[in-house]
């Protein structure tokens, strides 16, 4: 009987390791599966993602640089950049057309993303601020808004799928949760 229990435990342990690995791999695919992710939440947005693919295709560098440059290019096309900084007021203006609770939620998401940008920029400066070729703020904003949208998406606008559910649960947020919330 003892023998049986230990081998059972081993199987459970191996399965949980396997599950961790597979979920990590799925989250890595988030970049590659951005088309699917766009479909996760169909609620009205403050950013038009129309230019994003074209911007990404022109961008050069590794995944992160391409994402930052693609994001910056898209925000510039929408007049939402002030130099290297994101025009947070302009983004809030875009929320004016939204309705009811969703508008309130979106404005909260925008505020949270603004705070996240400031925190990450401060952290980068402390580390010696290795400046990339494109604005990190733009990339952080696009990623943060995307996650916030899906995580707060009203049920009637949310598209259930393994990928969307992972993003909604926050499982794919790369940065460890922490810091202070207001």
Backbone as ProteinMPNN parsed JSONL, in Angstrom:
{"seq_chain_A": "XXXXXXXXXXXXXXXXXXXXXXXXXXXXXXXXXXXXXXXXXXXXXXXXXXXXXXXXXXXXXXXXXXXXXXXXXXXXXXXXXXXXXXXXXXXXXXXXXXXXXXXXXXXXXXXXXXXXXXXXXXXXXXXXXXXXXXXXXXXXXXXXXXXXXXXXXXXXXXXXXXXXXXXXXXXXXXXXXXXXXX", "coords_chain_A": {"N_chain_A": [[0.825, -1.207, 0.0], [1.891, 1.268, 0.845], [3.85, 1.628, -1.112], [2.247, 2.025, -3.374], [1.027, 4.507, -2.798], [3.219, 6.325, -2.849], [4.024, 6.207, -5.522], [1.782, 7.184, -6.711], [1.757, 9.794, -5.761], [4.024, 10.729, -7.027], [3.179, 10.712, -9.675], [1.169, 12.664, -9.56], [2.73, 14.872, -8.849], [4.372, 15.053, -11.116], [2.445, 15.576, -13.036], [1.542, 18.094, -12.214], [3.789, 19.634, -12.633], [3.983, 19.381, -15.382], [1.606, 20.66, -16.16], [2.183, 23.272, -15.306], [4.311, 23.868, -17.045], [3.041, 23.676, -19.53], [1.143, 25.712, -19.346], [2.753, 27.914, -19.137], [3.96, 27.857, -21.624], [1.789, 28.375, -23.295], [1.253, 31.012, -22.597], [3.478, 32.281, -23.571], [2.891, 32.22, -26.177], [1.202, 34.268, -26.525], [1.993, 36.656, -27.816], [2.259, 35.716, -30.481], [-0.319, 35.013, -30.957], [-1.944, 37.216, -31.263], [-4.008, 37.958, -32.944], [-6.13, 36.23, -32.314], [-6.473, 37.039, -29.701], [-7.443, 39.591, -29.987], [-10.061, 39.055, -30.506], [-11.095, 38.281, -28.091], [-12.45, 40.092, -26.432], [-15.148, 42.014, -27.264], [-16.059, 44.462, -26.576], [-16.491, 48.049, -26.872], [-13.532, 49.943, -27.617], [-10.758, 52.11, -26.51], [-8.569, 52.402, -28.035], [-7.814, 52.207, -31.46], [-7.124, 49.356, -33.149], [-6.477, 49.02, -35.743], [-4.242, 49.934, -37.266], [-2.226, 48.483, -36.207], [-1.133, 45.95, -37.076], [0.052, 46.596, -39.522], [1.913, 48.444, -38.62], [3.463, 46.789, -36.971], [4.545, 45.111, -38.882], [6.336, 46.747, -40.157], [8.153, 47.255, -38.224], [11.35, 46.685, -36.641], [13.805, 44.46, -35.134], [14.008, 42.558, -32.008], [11.342, 40.507, -30.58], [10.231, 42.081, -28.418], [11.135, 44.703, -29.022], [9.982, 45.038, -31.528], [7.323, 44.974, -30.782], [7.141, 47.221, -29.071], [7.863, 49.241, -30.896], [5.919, 48.874, -32.872], [3.667, 49.47, -31.381], [4.174, 52.143, -30.688], [4.177, 53.331, -33.219], [1.516, 52.873, -33.997], [0.133, 54.362, -32.039], [1.116, 56.902, -32.611], [0.045, 57.256, -35.142], [-2.549, 57.637, -34.429], [-2.392, 60.018, -33.182], [-1.631, 60.003, -30.502], [0.725, 60.281, -29.085], [3.173, 62.101, -27.269], [6.063, 63.088, -28.108], [8.239, 60.858, -26.661], [6.425, 60.026, -24.887], [3.246, 58.706, -23.884], [0.133, 60.101, -24.728], [-1.868, 60.446, -22.309], [-4.157, 61.894, -21.654], [-5.34, 62.265, -24.11], [-6.018, 59.637, -24.68], [-7.892, 59.192, -22.711], [-9.826, 60.979, -23.607], [-10.726, 59.591, -25.805], [-12.34, 57.779, -24.572], [-14.649, 59.071, -24.137], [-16.807, 58.573, -25.825], [-17.816, 56.173, -24.941], [-20.189, 54.091, -23.136], [-22.014, 54.311, -20.019], [-21.37, 52.014, -17.328], [-19.246, 50.683, -18.476], [-17.698, 52.705, -19.568], [-16.75, 53.96, -17.218], [-15.252, 51.837, -16.171], [-13.307, 51.532, -18.177], [-11.987, 54.009, -17.995], [-10.856, 53.697, -15.486], [-9.126, 51.572, -16.023], [-7.384, 52.839, -17.821], [-6.237, 54.762, -16.106], [-4.932, 53.055, -14.273], [-3.115, 51.855, -16.012], [-1.605, 54.071, -16.721], [-0.344, 54.592, -14.283], [1.128, 52.264, -14.107], [2.87, 52.528, -16.272], [4.379, 54.763, -15.4], [5.573, 53.642, -13.116], [7.099, 51.525, -14.205], [8.768, 52.934, -15.932], [10.218, 54.453, -14.077], [11.518, 52.421, -12.745], [13.103, 51.429, -14.828], [14.772, 53.621, -15.257], [16.161, 53.676, -12.85], [17.648, 51.416, -13.177], [19.507, 52.249, -14.902], [18.421, 52.999, -17.204], [18.35, 51.811, -19.981], [17.765, 52.751, -23.067], [15.476, 51.837, -25.493], [14.966, 51.569, -29.083], [12.453, 52.459, -29.551], [9.516, 53.87, -27.954], [9.046, 52.69, -24.741], [6.868, 53.178, -23.193], [4.647, 53.211, -24.918], [4.414, 50.525, -25.714], [4.008, 49.3, -23.215], [1.605, 50.47, -22.516], [-0.184, 49.532, -24.547], [-0.137, 46.777, -24.093], [-0.975, 46.687, -21.421], [-3.523, 47.939, -21.508], [-4.789, 46.13, -23.19], [-4.753, 43.745, -21.635], [-6.186, 44.679, -19.402], [-8.666, 45.256, -20.563], [-9.579, 42.725, -21.363], [-9.605, 41.394, -18.91], [-11.539, 42.836, -17.548], [-13.717, 42.676, -19.124], [-17.122, 42.969, -20.082], [-19.519, 40.389, -19.564], [-21.248, 39.837, -21.746], [-19.766, 40.605, -23.883], [-17.571, 39.043, -23.897], [-15.517, 36.533, -25.233], [-15.414, 33.208, -24.86], [-12.603, 31.142, -24.601], [-9.806, 28.914, -24.498], [-7.427, 30.383, -24.573], [-8.359, 33.074, -24.258], [-9.55, 32.862, -21.752], [-7.318, 32.336, -20.195], [-5.882, 34.735, -20.442], [-7.765, 36.438, -19.335], [-7.867, 35.543, -16.694], [-5.564, 36.525, -15.725], [-3.367, 35.055, -15.768], [-1.461, 35.261, -17.701], [-0.117, 37.594, -17.284], [2.953, 38.982, -17.369], [4.556, 40.291, -15.459], [5.288, 40.015, -11.993], [2.672, 40.185, -9.635], [2.122, 42.827, -7.328], [3.467, 45.538, -5.37], [1.911, 48.678, -4.577], [-1.549, 49.187, -4.277], [-4.135, 51.519, -5.004]], "CA_chain_A": [[0.0, 0.0, 0.0], [2.788, 2.429, 0.902], [4.459, 1.703, -2.436], [1.233, 2.58, -4.273], [0.851, 5.933, -2.478], [4.34, 7.154, -3.296], [4.039, 6.332, -6.989], [0.66, 8.052, -7.039], [2.222, 11.151, -5.488], [4.974, 11.062, -8.079], [2.396, 11.021, -10.873], [0.524, 13.963, -9.317], [3.79, 15.883, -8.921], [4.777, 15.185, -12.521], [1.347, 16.224, -13.767], [1.47, 19.521, -11.905], [4.921, 20.254, -13.341], [3.612, 19.42, -16.791], [0.589, 21.7, -16.307], [2.885, 24.553, -15.211], [5.082, 24.076, -18.275], [2.158, 23.914, -20.673], [0.501, 27.024, -19.251], [3.789, 28.905, -19.442], [4.161, 27.871, -23.076], [0.66, 29.073, -23.9], [1.36, 32.452, -22.391], [4.514, 32.775, -24.488], [2.282, 32.332, -27.507], [0.303, 35.417, -26.562], [2.459, 37.539, -28.893], [1.956, 35.153, -31.789], [-1.757, 34.79, -31.119], [-2.629, 38.479, -31.001], [-5.253, 38.001, -33.725], [-7.15, 35.564, -31.501], [-6.691, 37.817, -28.486], [-8.298, 40.722, -30.358], [-11.455, 38.603, -30.513], [-11.518, 37.883, -26.737], [-13.407, 41.052, -25.888], [-15.651, 42.842, -28.364], [-16.575, 45.731, -26.048], [-15.841, 49.193, -27.544], [-12.2, 50.219, -27.077], [-10.254, 53.486, -26.663], [-7.536, 52.387, -29.069], [-8.17, 51.491, -32.684], [-5.978, 48.486, -33.405], [-6.409, 48.807, -37.198], [-2.906, 50.182, -37.824], [-1.214, 47.766, -35.438], [-0.443, 44.918, -37.856], [0.904, 47.275, -40.497], [3.025, 49.009, -37.851], [4.318, 45.682, -36.534], [5.263, 44.541, -40.034], [7.42, 47.669, -40.511], [9.081, 47.347, -37.092], [12.505, 45.788, -36.674], [14.362, 44.121, -33.82], [13.466, 41.343, -31.402], [9.906, 40.544, -30.274], [9.871, 43.213, -27.575], [11.352, 45.949, -29.756], [8.951, 45.113, -32.564], [6.062, 45.286, -30.114], [7.213, 48.622, -28.636], [7.865, 50.102, -32.084], [4.592, 48.749, -33.487], [2.723, 50.201, -30.513], [4.445, 53.572, -30.829], [3.745, 53.703, -34.576], [0.054, 52.888, -33.991], [-0.322, 55.495, -31.224], [1.441, 58.128, -33.365], [-0.94, 57.354, -36.231], [-3.798, 58.11, -33.829], [-2.104, 61.287, -32.522], [-1.661, 59.764, -29.061], [2.075, 60.317, -28.505], [3.876, 63.383, -27.114], [7.462, 62.642, -28.095], [8.358, 59.462, -26.23], [5.394, 59.724, -23.892], [1.886, 58.467, -24.336], [-0.8, 61.171, -24.372], [-2.904, 59.782, -21.517], [-5.392, 62.687, -21.735], [-5.925, 61.941, -25.421], [-6.615, 58.306, -24.58], [-9.123, 59.365, -21.912], [-10.814, 61.624, -24.481], [-11.308, 58.537, -26.641], [-13.326, 57.032, -23.783], [-15.864, 59.887, -24.027], [-17.91, 57.976, -26.585], [-18.266, 54.908, -24.353], [-21.42, 54.252, -22.357], [-22.303, 53.759, -18.699], [-20.382, 51.352, -16.472], [-18.06, 50.313, -19.257], [-16.873, 53.912, -19.663], [-16.083, 54.091, -15.919], [-14.261, 50.753, -16.091], [-12.221, 51.843, -19.111], [-11.213, 55.124, -17.434], [-10.046, 53.121, -14.397], [-8.053, 50.787, -16.655], [-6.433, 53.817, -18.367], [-5.493, 55.297, -14.956], [-4.052, 51.999, -13.773], [-2.036, 51.697, -16.994], [-0.762, 55.264, -16.58], [0.487, 54.362, -13.09], [2.055, 51.17, -14.429], [3.898, 53.114, -17.147], [5.259, 55.574, -14.558], [6.347, 52.752, -12.24], [8.074, 50.773, -15.002], [9.763, 53.9, -16.407], [11.072, 54.78, -12.929], [12.332, 51.224, -12.517], [14.092, 51.377, -15.908], [15.746, 54.695, -15.018], [17.015, 53.242, -11.736], [18.571, 50.388, -13.682], [20.421, 52.848, -15.875], [17.586, 53.411, -18.334], [18.769, 51.434, -21.337], [16.646, 53.191, -23.898], [15.312, 51.102, -26.75], [14.801, 52.451, -30.243], [11.095, 52.995, -29.535], [8.967, 54.182, -26.639], [8.563, 51.577, -23.913], [5.542, 53.578, -22.693], [3.625, 52.811, -25.883], [4.255, 49.075, -25.613], [3.428, 48.978, -21.91], [0.206, 50.896, -22.568], [-0.977, 48.646, -25.402], [-0.239, 45.502, -23.401], [-1.746, 46.897, -20.196], [-4.919, 48.168, -21.886], [-5.3, 44.852, -23.717], [-5.019, 42.861, -20.491], [-7.257, 45.277, -18.6], [-9.916, 45.096, -21.302], [-10.038, 41.336, -21.317], [-9.884, 41.026, -17.521], [-12.745, 43.534, -17.08], [-14.694, 42.614, -20.215], [-18.486, 42.566, -19.705], [-19.792, 39.001, -19.975], [-21.89, 39.728, -23.067], [-18.77, 40.913, -24.92], [-16.401, 38.183, -23.721], [-15.516, 35.325, -26.048], [-14.758, 32.131, -24.103], [-11.701, 30.198, -25.262], [-8.73, 28.604, -23.548], [-6.502, 31.515, -24.587], [-9.016, 34.246, -23.675], [-9.731, 32.614, -20.32], [-5.994, 32.484, -19.558], [-5.566, 36.157, -20.36], [-8.735, 37.042, -18.412], [-7.547, 35.159, -15.311], [-4.344, 37.221, -15.325], [-2.298, 34.054, -15.767], [-0.427, 35.608, -18.676], [0.582, 38.83, -16.945], [4.356, 38.599, -17.182], [5.177, 40.88, -14.267], [4.675, 39.525, -10.758], [1.763, 41.146, -8.985], [2.74, 43.374, -6.117], [3.416, 46.983, -5.353], [0.771, 49.132, -3.774], [-2.732, 49.559, -5.042], [-4.901, 52.586, -4.331]], "C_chain_A": [[0.862, 1.262, 0.0], [3.405, 2.696, -0.474], [3.504, 2.429, -3.404], [1.081, 4.089, -4.052], [1.987, 6.78, -3.027], [4.362, 7.278, -4.818], [2.887, 7.223, -7.45], [1.057, 9.521, -6.843], [3.162, 11.627, -6.586], [4.226, 11.471, -9.342], [1.738, 12.395, -10.721], [1.557, 15.084, -9.448], [4.201, 16.119, -10.372], [3.696, 15.899, -13.324], [1.317, 17.717, -13.482], [2.63, 20.265, -12.559], [4.567, 20.415, -14.815], [2.592, 20.541, -17.045], [1.247, 23.078, -16.247], [3.614, 24.861, -16.507], [4.134, 24.417, -19.421], [1.492, 25.279, -20.564], [1.523, 28.113, -19.553], [3.983, 28.999, -20.949], [3.016, 28.605, -23.763], [0.796, 30.569, -23.759], [2.445, 33.047, -23.282], [3.922, 32.996, -25.869], [1.417, 33.58, -27.638], [0.687, 36.39, -27.68], [2.026, 37.018, -30.26], [0.452, 35.053, -32.022], [-2.563, 36.063, -30.915], [-3.935, 38.615, -31.792], [-6.396, 37.395, -32.921], [-7.499, 36.425, -30.294], [-7.582, 39.02, -28.774], [-9.771, 40.343, -30.27], [-11.976, 38.283, -29.109], [-12.601, 38.806, -26.186], [-13.85, 41.984, -27.009], [-16.277, 44.146, -27.863], [-15.836, 46.883, -26.735], [-14.538, 49.589, -26.836], [-11.798, 51.684, -27.252], [-9.136, 53.554, -27.695], [-8.082, 51.648, -30.281], [-6.941, 50.658, -33.051], [-5.742, 48.289, -34.908], [-4.99, 48.928, -37.749], [-1.842, 49.259, -37.234], [-0.427, 46.759, -36.282], [0.505, 45.533, -38.872], [2.137, 47.844, -39.792], [4.002, 47.916, -37.417], [5.144, 45.148, -37.708], [6.423, 45.441, -40.459], [8.508, 47.684, -39.443], [10.205, 46.328, -37.21], [12.984, 45.504, -35.263], [13.755, 42.837, -33.286], [11.977, 41.536, -31.112], [9.488, 41.789, -29.514], [10.007, 44.524, -28.32], [10.292, 46.137, -30.831], [7.636, 45.545, -31.944], [6.03, 46.753, -29.682], [7.11, 49.55, -29.834], [6.513, 50.06, -32.793], [3.561, 49.544, -32.707], [2.899, 51.703, -30.675], [3.924, 54.085, -32.17], [2.22, 53.826, -34.618], [-0.473, 54.098, -33.209], [-0.033, 56.821, -31.932], [0.413, 58.344, -34.471], [-2.273, 57.884, -35.711], [-3.6, 59.431, -33.068], [-2.069, 61.162, -31.008], [-0.275, 59.664, -28.43], [2.53, 61.767, -28.387], [5.353, 63.024, -27.018], [7.512, 61.165, -27.744], [7.239, 59.047, -25.284], [4.026, 59.54, -24.529], [1.016, 59.632, -23.861], [-2.004, 60.559, -23.644], [-4.232, 60.555, -21.574], [-6.119, 62.4, -23.045], [-6.627, 60.588, -25.38], [-7.913, 58.39, -23.772], [-10.222, 60.031, -22.741], [-11.504, 60.592, -25.355], [-12.383, 57.746, -25.9], [-14.653, 57.798, -23.696], [-17.066, 59.247, -24.72], [-18.459, 56.689, -25.984], [-19.449, 55.154, -23.423], [-21.326, 53.67, -20.953], [-21.137, 53.181, -17.924], [-19.097, 51.058, -17.228], [-17.114, 51.5, -19.378], [-16.078, 54.104, -18.37], [-14.954, 53.072, -15.794], [-13.048, 51.085, -16.949], [-11.357, 52.982, -18.562], [-10.343, 54.643, -16.273], [-8.865, 52.334, -14.962], [-6.97, 51.742, -17.17], [-5.59, 54.409, -17.238], [-4.483, 54.291, -14.423], [-2.86, 51.826, -14.705], [-1.076, 52.88, -16.943], [0.187, 55.099, -15.399], [1.537, 53.291, -13.367], [3.201, 51.692, -15.303], [4.9, 53.897, -16.298], [6.161, 54.691, -13.702], [7.438, 52.024, -13.026], [9.162, 51.711, -15.531], [10.745, 54.253, -15.287], [12.038, 53.625, -12.645], [13.445, 51.133, -13.569], [15.173, 52.436, -15.705], [16.701, 54.317, -13.891], [18.052, 52.229, -12.21], [19.53, 50.948, -14.715], [19.731, 53.171, -17.18], [18.113, 53.086, -19.713], [17.587, 51.728, -22.252], [16.612, 52.414, -25.208], [15.124, 52.087, -27.888], [13.397, 53.064, -30.283], [10.61, 53.156, -28.105], [8.476, 52.939, -25.91], [7.151, 51.888, -23.435], [4.429, 53.09, -23.613], [3.35, 51.308, -25.771], [3.584, 48.661, -24.317], [1.938, 49.317, -21.937], [-0.646, 49.899, -23.358], [-1.193, 47.305, -24.706], [-1.168, 45.619, -22.188], [-3.227, 47.104, -20.511], [-5.545, 46.874, -22.379], [-5.667, 43.899, -22.59], [-6.193, 43.378, -19.67], [-8.624, 45.094, -19.238], [-10.463, 43.703, -21.135], [-10.422, 40.96, -19.892], [-11.167, 41.675, -17.016], [-13.897, 43.439, -18.078], [-16.081, 42.201, -19.718], [-18.818, 41.205, -20.322], [-20.353, 38.905, -21.395], [-20.922, 40.022, -24.208], [-17.573, 39.968, -24.871], [-16.56, 36.888, -24.496], [-14.726, 34.251, -25.299], [-13.846, 31.313, -25.01], [-10.58, 29.946, -24.273], [-7.788, 29.806, -23.429], [-7.127, 32.733, -23.896], [-9.184, 34.066, -22.167], [-8.418, 32.769, -19.564], [-5.646, 33.954, -19.389], [-6.486, 36.822, -19.325], [-8.367, 36.752, -16.952], [-6.299, 35.878, -14.804], [-3.145, 36.29, -15.342], [-1.154, 34.456, -16.701], [0.23, 36.957, -18.405], [2.015, 38.463, -16.598], [4.916, 39.07, -15.851], [4.495, 40.344, -13.011], [3.797, 40.607, -10.147], [2.423, 41.635, -7.714], [2.669, 44.877, -6.18], [2.188, 47.406, -4.577], [-0.359, 49.545, -4.685], [-3.5, 50.621, -4.277], [-6.372, 52.262, -4.385]], "O_chain_A": [[0.6, 2.204, -0.747], [3.47, 3.837, -0.933], [3.91, 3.323, -4.147], [1.013, 4.855, -5.013], [1.748, 7.838, -3.609], [4.684, 8.342, -5.346], [2.999, 7.929, -8.453], [0.729, 10.378, -7.664], [3.103, 12.779, -7.018], [4.585, 12.449, -9.998], [1.751, 13.196, -11.655], [1.297, 16.112, -10.075], [4.357, 17.263, -10.798], [3.996, 16.725, -14.187], [1.095, 18.521, -14.388], [2.467, 21.405, -12.992], [4.823, 21.458, -15.417], [2.704, 21.278, -18.025], [0.914, 23.958, -17.042], [3.547, 25.981, -17.012], [4.395, 25.338, -20.194], [1.292, 25.945, -21.58], [1.186, 29.127, -20.163], [4.15, 30.092, -21.491], [3.239, 29.368, -24.703], [0.492, 31.316, -24.689], [2.337, 34.199, -23.702], [4.385, 33.843, -26.632], [0.955, 33.911, -28.73], [-0.176, 36.888, -28.403], [1.499, 37.762, -31.087], [0.003, 35.014, -33.168], [-3.707, 36.022, -30.461], [-4.857, 39.307, -31.36], [-7.487, 37.96, -32.849], [-8.664, 36.533, -29.909], [-8.377, 39.428, -27.928], [-10.625, 41.187, -29.998], [-13.17, 38.037, -28.942], [-13.551, 38.351, -25.55], [-13.028, 42.66, -27.628], [-16.943, 44.851, -28.622], [-14.685, 46.722, -27.139], [-14.459, 49.569, -25.608], [-12.408, 52.413, -28.034], [-8.793, 54.635, -28.175], [-8.725, 50.606, -30.155], [-5.85, 51.197, -33.241], [-4.901, 47.48, -35.301], [-4.577, 48.132, -38.593], [-0.7, 49.244, -37.693], [0.801, 46.716, -36.213], [1.623, 45.054, -39.062], [3.256, 47.742, -40.295], [5.218, 48.097, -37.486], [6.307, 44.78, -37.538], [7.388, 44.963, -41.055], [9.644, 48.075, -39.711], [10.04, 45.257, -37.796], [12.625, 46.205, -34.316], [13.074, 42.112, -34.012], [11.422, 42.605, -31.369], [8.535, 42.472, -29.887], [9.112, 45.368, -28.267], [9.77, 47.234, -31.026], [6.917, 46.374, -32.501], [5.035, 47.448, -29.889], [6.365, 50.53, -29.805], [6.02, 51.087, -33.26], [2.696, 50.204, -33.283], [1.925, 52.448, -30.786], [3.305, 55.147, -32.239], [1.689, 54.77, -35.203], [-1.401, 54.776, -33.651], [-0.834, 57.753, -31.864], [-0.033, 59.466, -34.71], [-3.034, 58.504, -36.454], [-4.514, 59.908, -32.395], [-2.433, 62.101, -30.299], [-0.106, 59.045, -27.379], [2.304, 62.57, -29.293], [5.835, 62.688, -25.936], [6.918, 60.328, -28.423], [7.115, 57.877, -24.922], [3.703, 60.133, -25.558], [1.151, 60.092, -22.727], [-3.01, 60.205, -24.258], [-5.304, 59.951, -21.545], [-7.345, 62.307, -23.086], [-7.695, 60.412, -25.968], [-8.906, 57.743, -24.106], [-11.399, 59.7, -22.603], [-12.702, 60.687, -25.62], [-13.237, 57.117, -26.524], [-15.659, 57.254, -23.241], [-18.199, 59.367, -24.255], [-19.464, 56.164, -26.464], [-19.682, 56.279, -22.979], [-20.648, 52.668, -20.727], [-20.058, 53.77, -17.863], [-17.999, 51.171, -16.682], [-15.894, 51.346, -19.305], [-14.878, 54.376, -18.412], [-13.847, 53.401, -15.368], [-11.907, 50.939, -16.511], [-10.131, 52.927, -18.655], [-9.223, 55.121, -16.094], [-7.749, 52.417, -14.45], [-5.779, 51.49, -16.982], [-4.375, 54.547, -17.379], [-3.33, 54.629, -14.157], [-1.728, 51.67, -14.249], [0.132, 52.707, -17.103], [1.372, 55.421, -15.493], [2.681, 53.393, -12.924], [4.36, 51.335, -15.093], [6.111, 53.731, -16.445], [7.358, 54.949, -13.574], [8.574, 51.919, -12.562], [10.334, 51.34, -15.578], [11.952, 54.341, -15.515], [13.213, 53.835, -12.345], [14.585, 50.802, -13.246], [16.352, 52.179, -15.951], [17.897, 54.598, -13.959], [19.178, 52.189, -11.714], [20.284, 50.199, -15.335], [20.375, 53.571, -18.15], [18.305, 53.985, -20.532], [16.56, 51.051, -22.215], [17.605, 52.348, -25.932], [15.123, 53.3, -27.677], [13.173, 54.065, -30.963], [11.219, 52.643, -27.166], [7.601, 52.224, -26.399], [6.329, 50.984, -23.286], [3.394, 52.614, -23.148], [2.197, 50.879, -25.737], [2.71, 47.794, -24.303], [1.111, 48.55, -21.444], [-1.704, 49.474, -22.892], [-2.297, 46.761, -24.724], [-2.027, 44.767, -21.96], [-4.089, 46.515, -19.859], [-6.683, 46.552, -22.037], [-6.752, 43.318, -22.583], [-7.083, 42.616, -19.291], [-9.611, 44.814, -18.558], [-11.634, 43.506, -20.813], [-11.433, 40.292, -19.673], [-11.824, 41.118, -16.136], [-14.94, 44.065, -17.884], [-16.212, 41.2, -19.014], [-18.441, 40.915, -21.458], [-19.985, 38.01, -22.156], [-21.216, 39.725, -25.366], [-16.665, 40.069, -25.696], [-17.598, 36.229, -24.428], [-13.514, 34.373, -25.126], [-14.273, 30.845, -26.066], [-10.425, 30.694, -23.307], [-7.401, 30.198, -22.328], [-6.491, 33.354, -23.043], [-8.984, 35.006, -21.398], [-8.394, 33.268, -18.439], [-5.175, 34.373, -18.332], [-6.044, 37.661, -18.539], [-8.534, 37.607, -16.082], [-6.004, 35.852, -13.609], [-2.037, 36.684, -14.976], [-0.013, 34.035, -16.507], [1.045, 37.42, -19.204], [2.262, 37.721, -15.647], [5.659, 38.344, -15.19], [3.27, 40.23, -12.965], [4.144, 41.788, -10.147], [3.206, 40.911, -7.098], [1.895, 45.435, -6.959], [1.502, 46.572, -3.986], [-0.151, 50.17, -5.725], [-3.514, 50.622, -3.046], [-7.192, 53.028, -3.879]]}, "name": "protein", "num_of_chains": 1, "seq": "XXXXXXXXXXXXXXXXXXXXXXXXXXXXXXXXXXXXXXXXXXXXXXXXXXXXXXXXXXXXXXXXXXXXXXXXXXXXXXXXXXXXXXXXXXXXXXXXXXXXXXXXXXXXXXXXXXXXXXXXXXXXXXXXXXXXXXXXXXXXXXXXXXXXXXXXXXXXXXXXXXXXXXXXXXXXXXXXXXXXXX"}
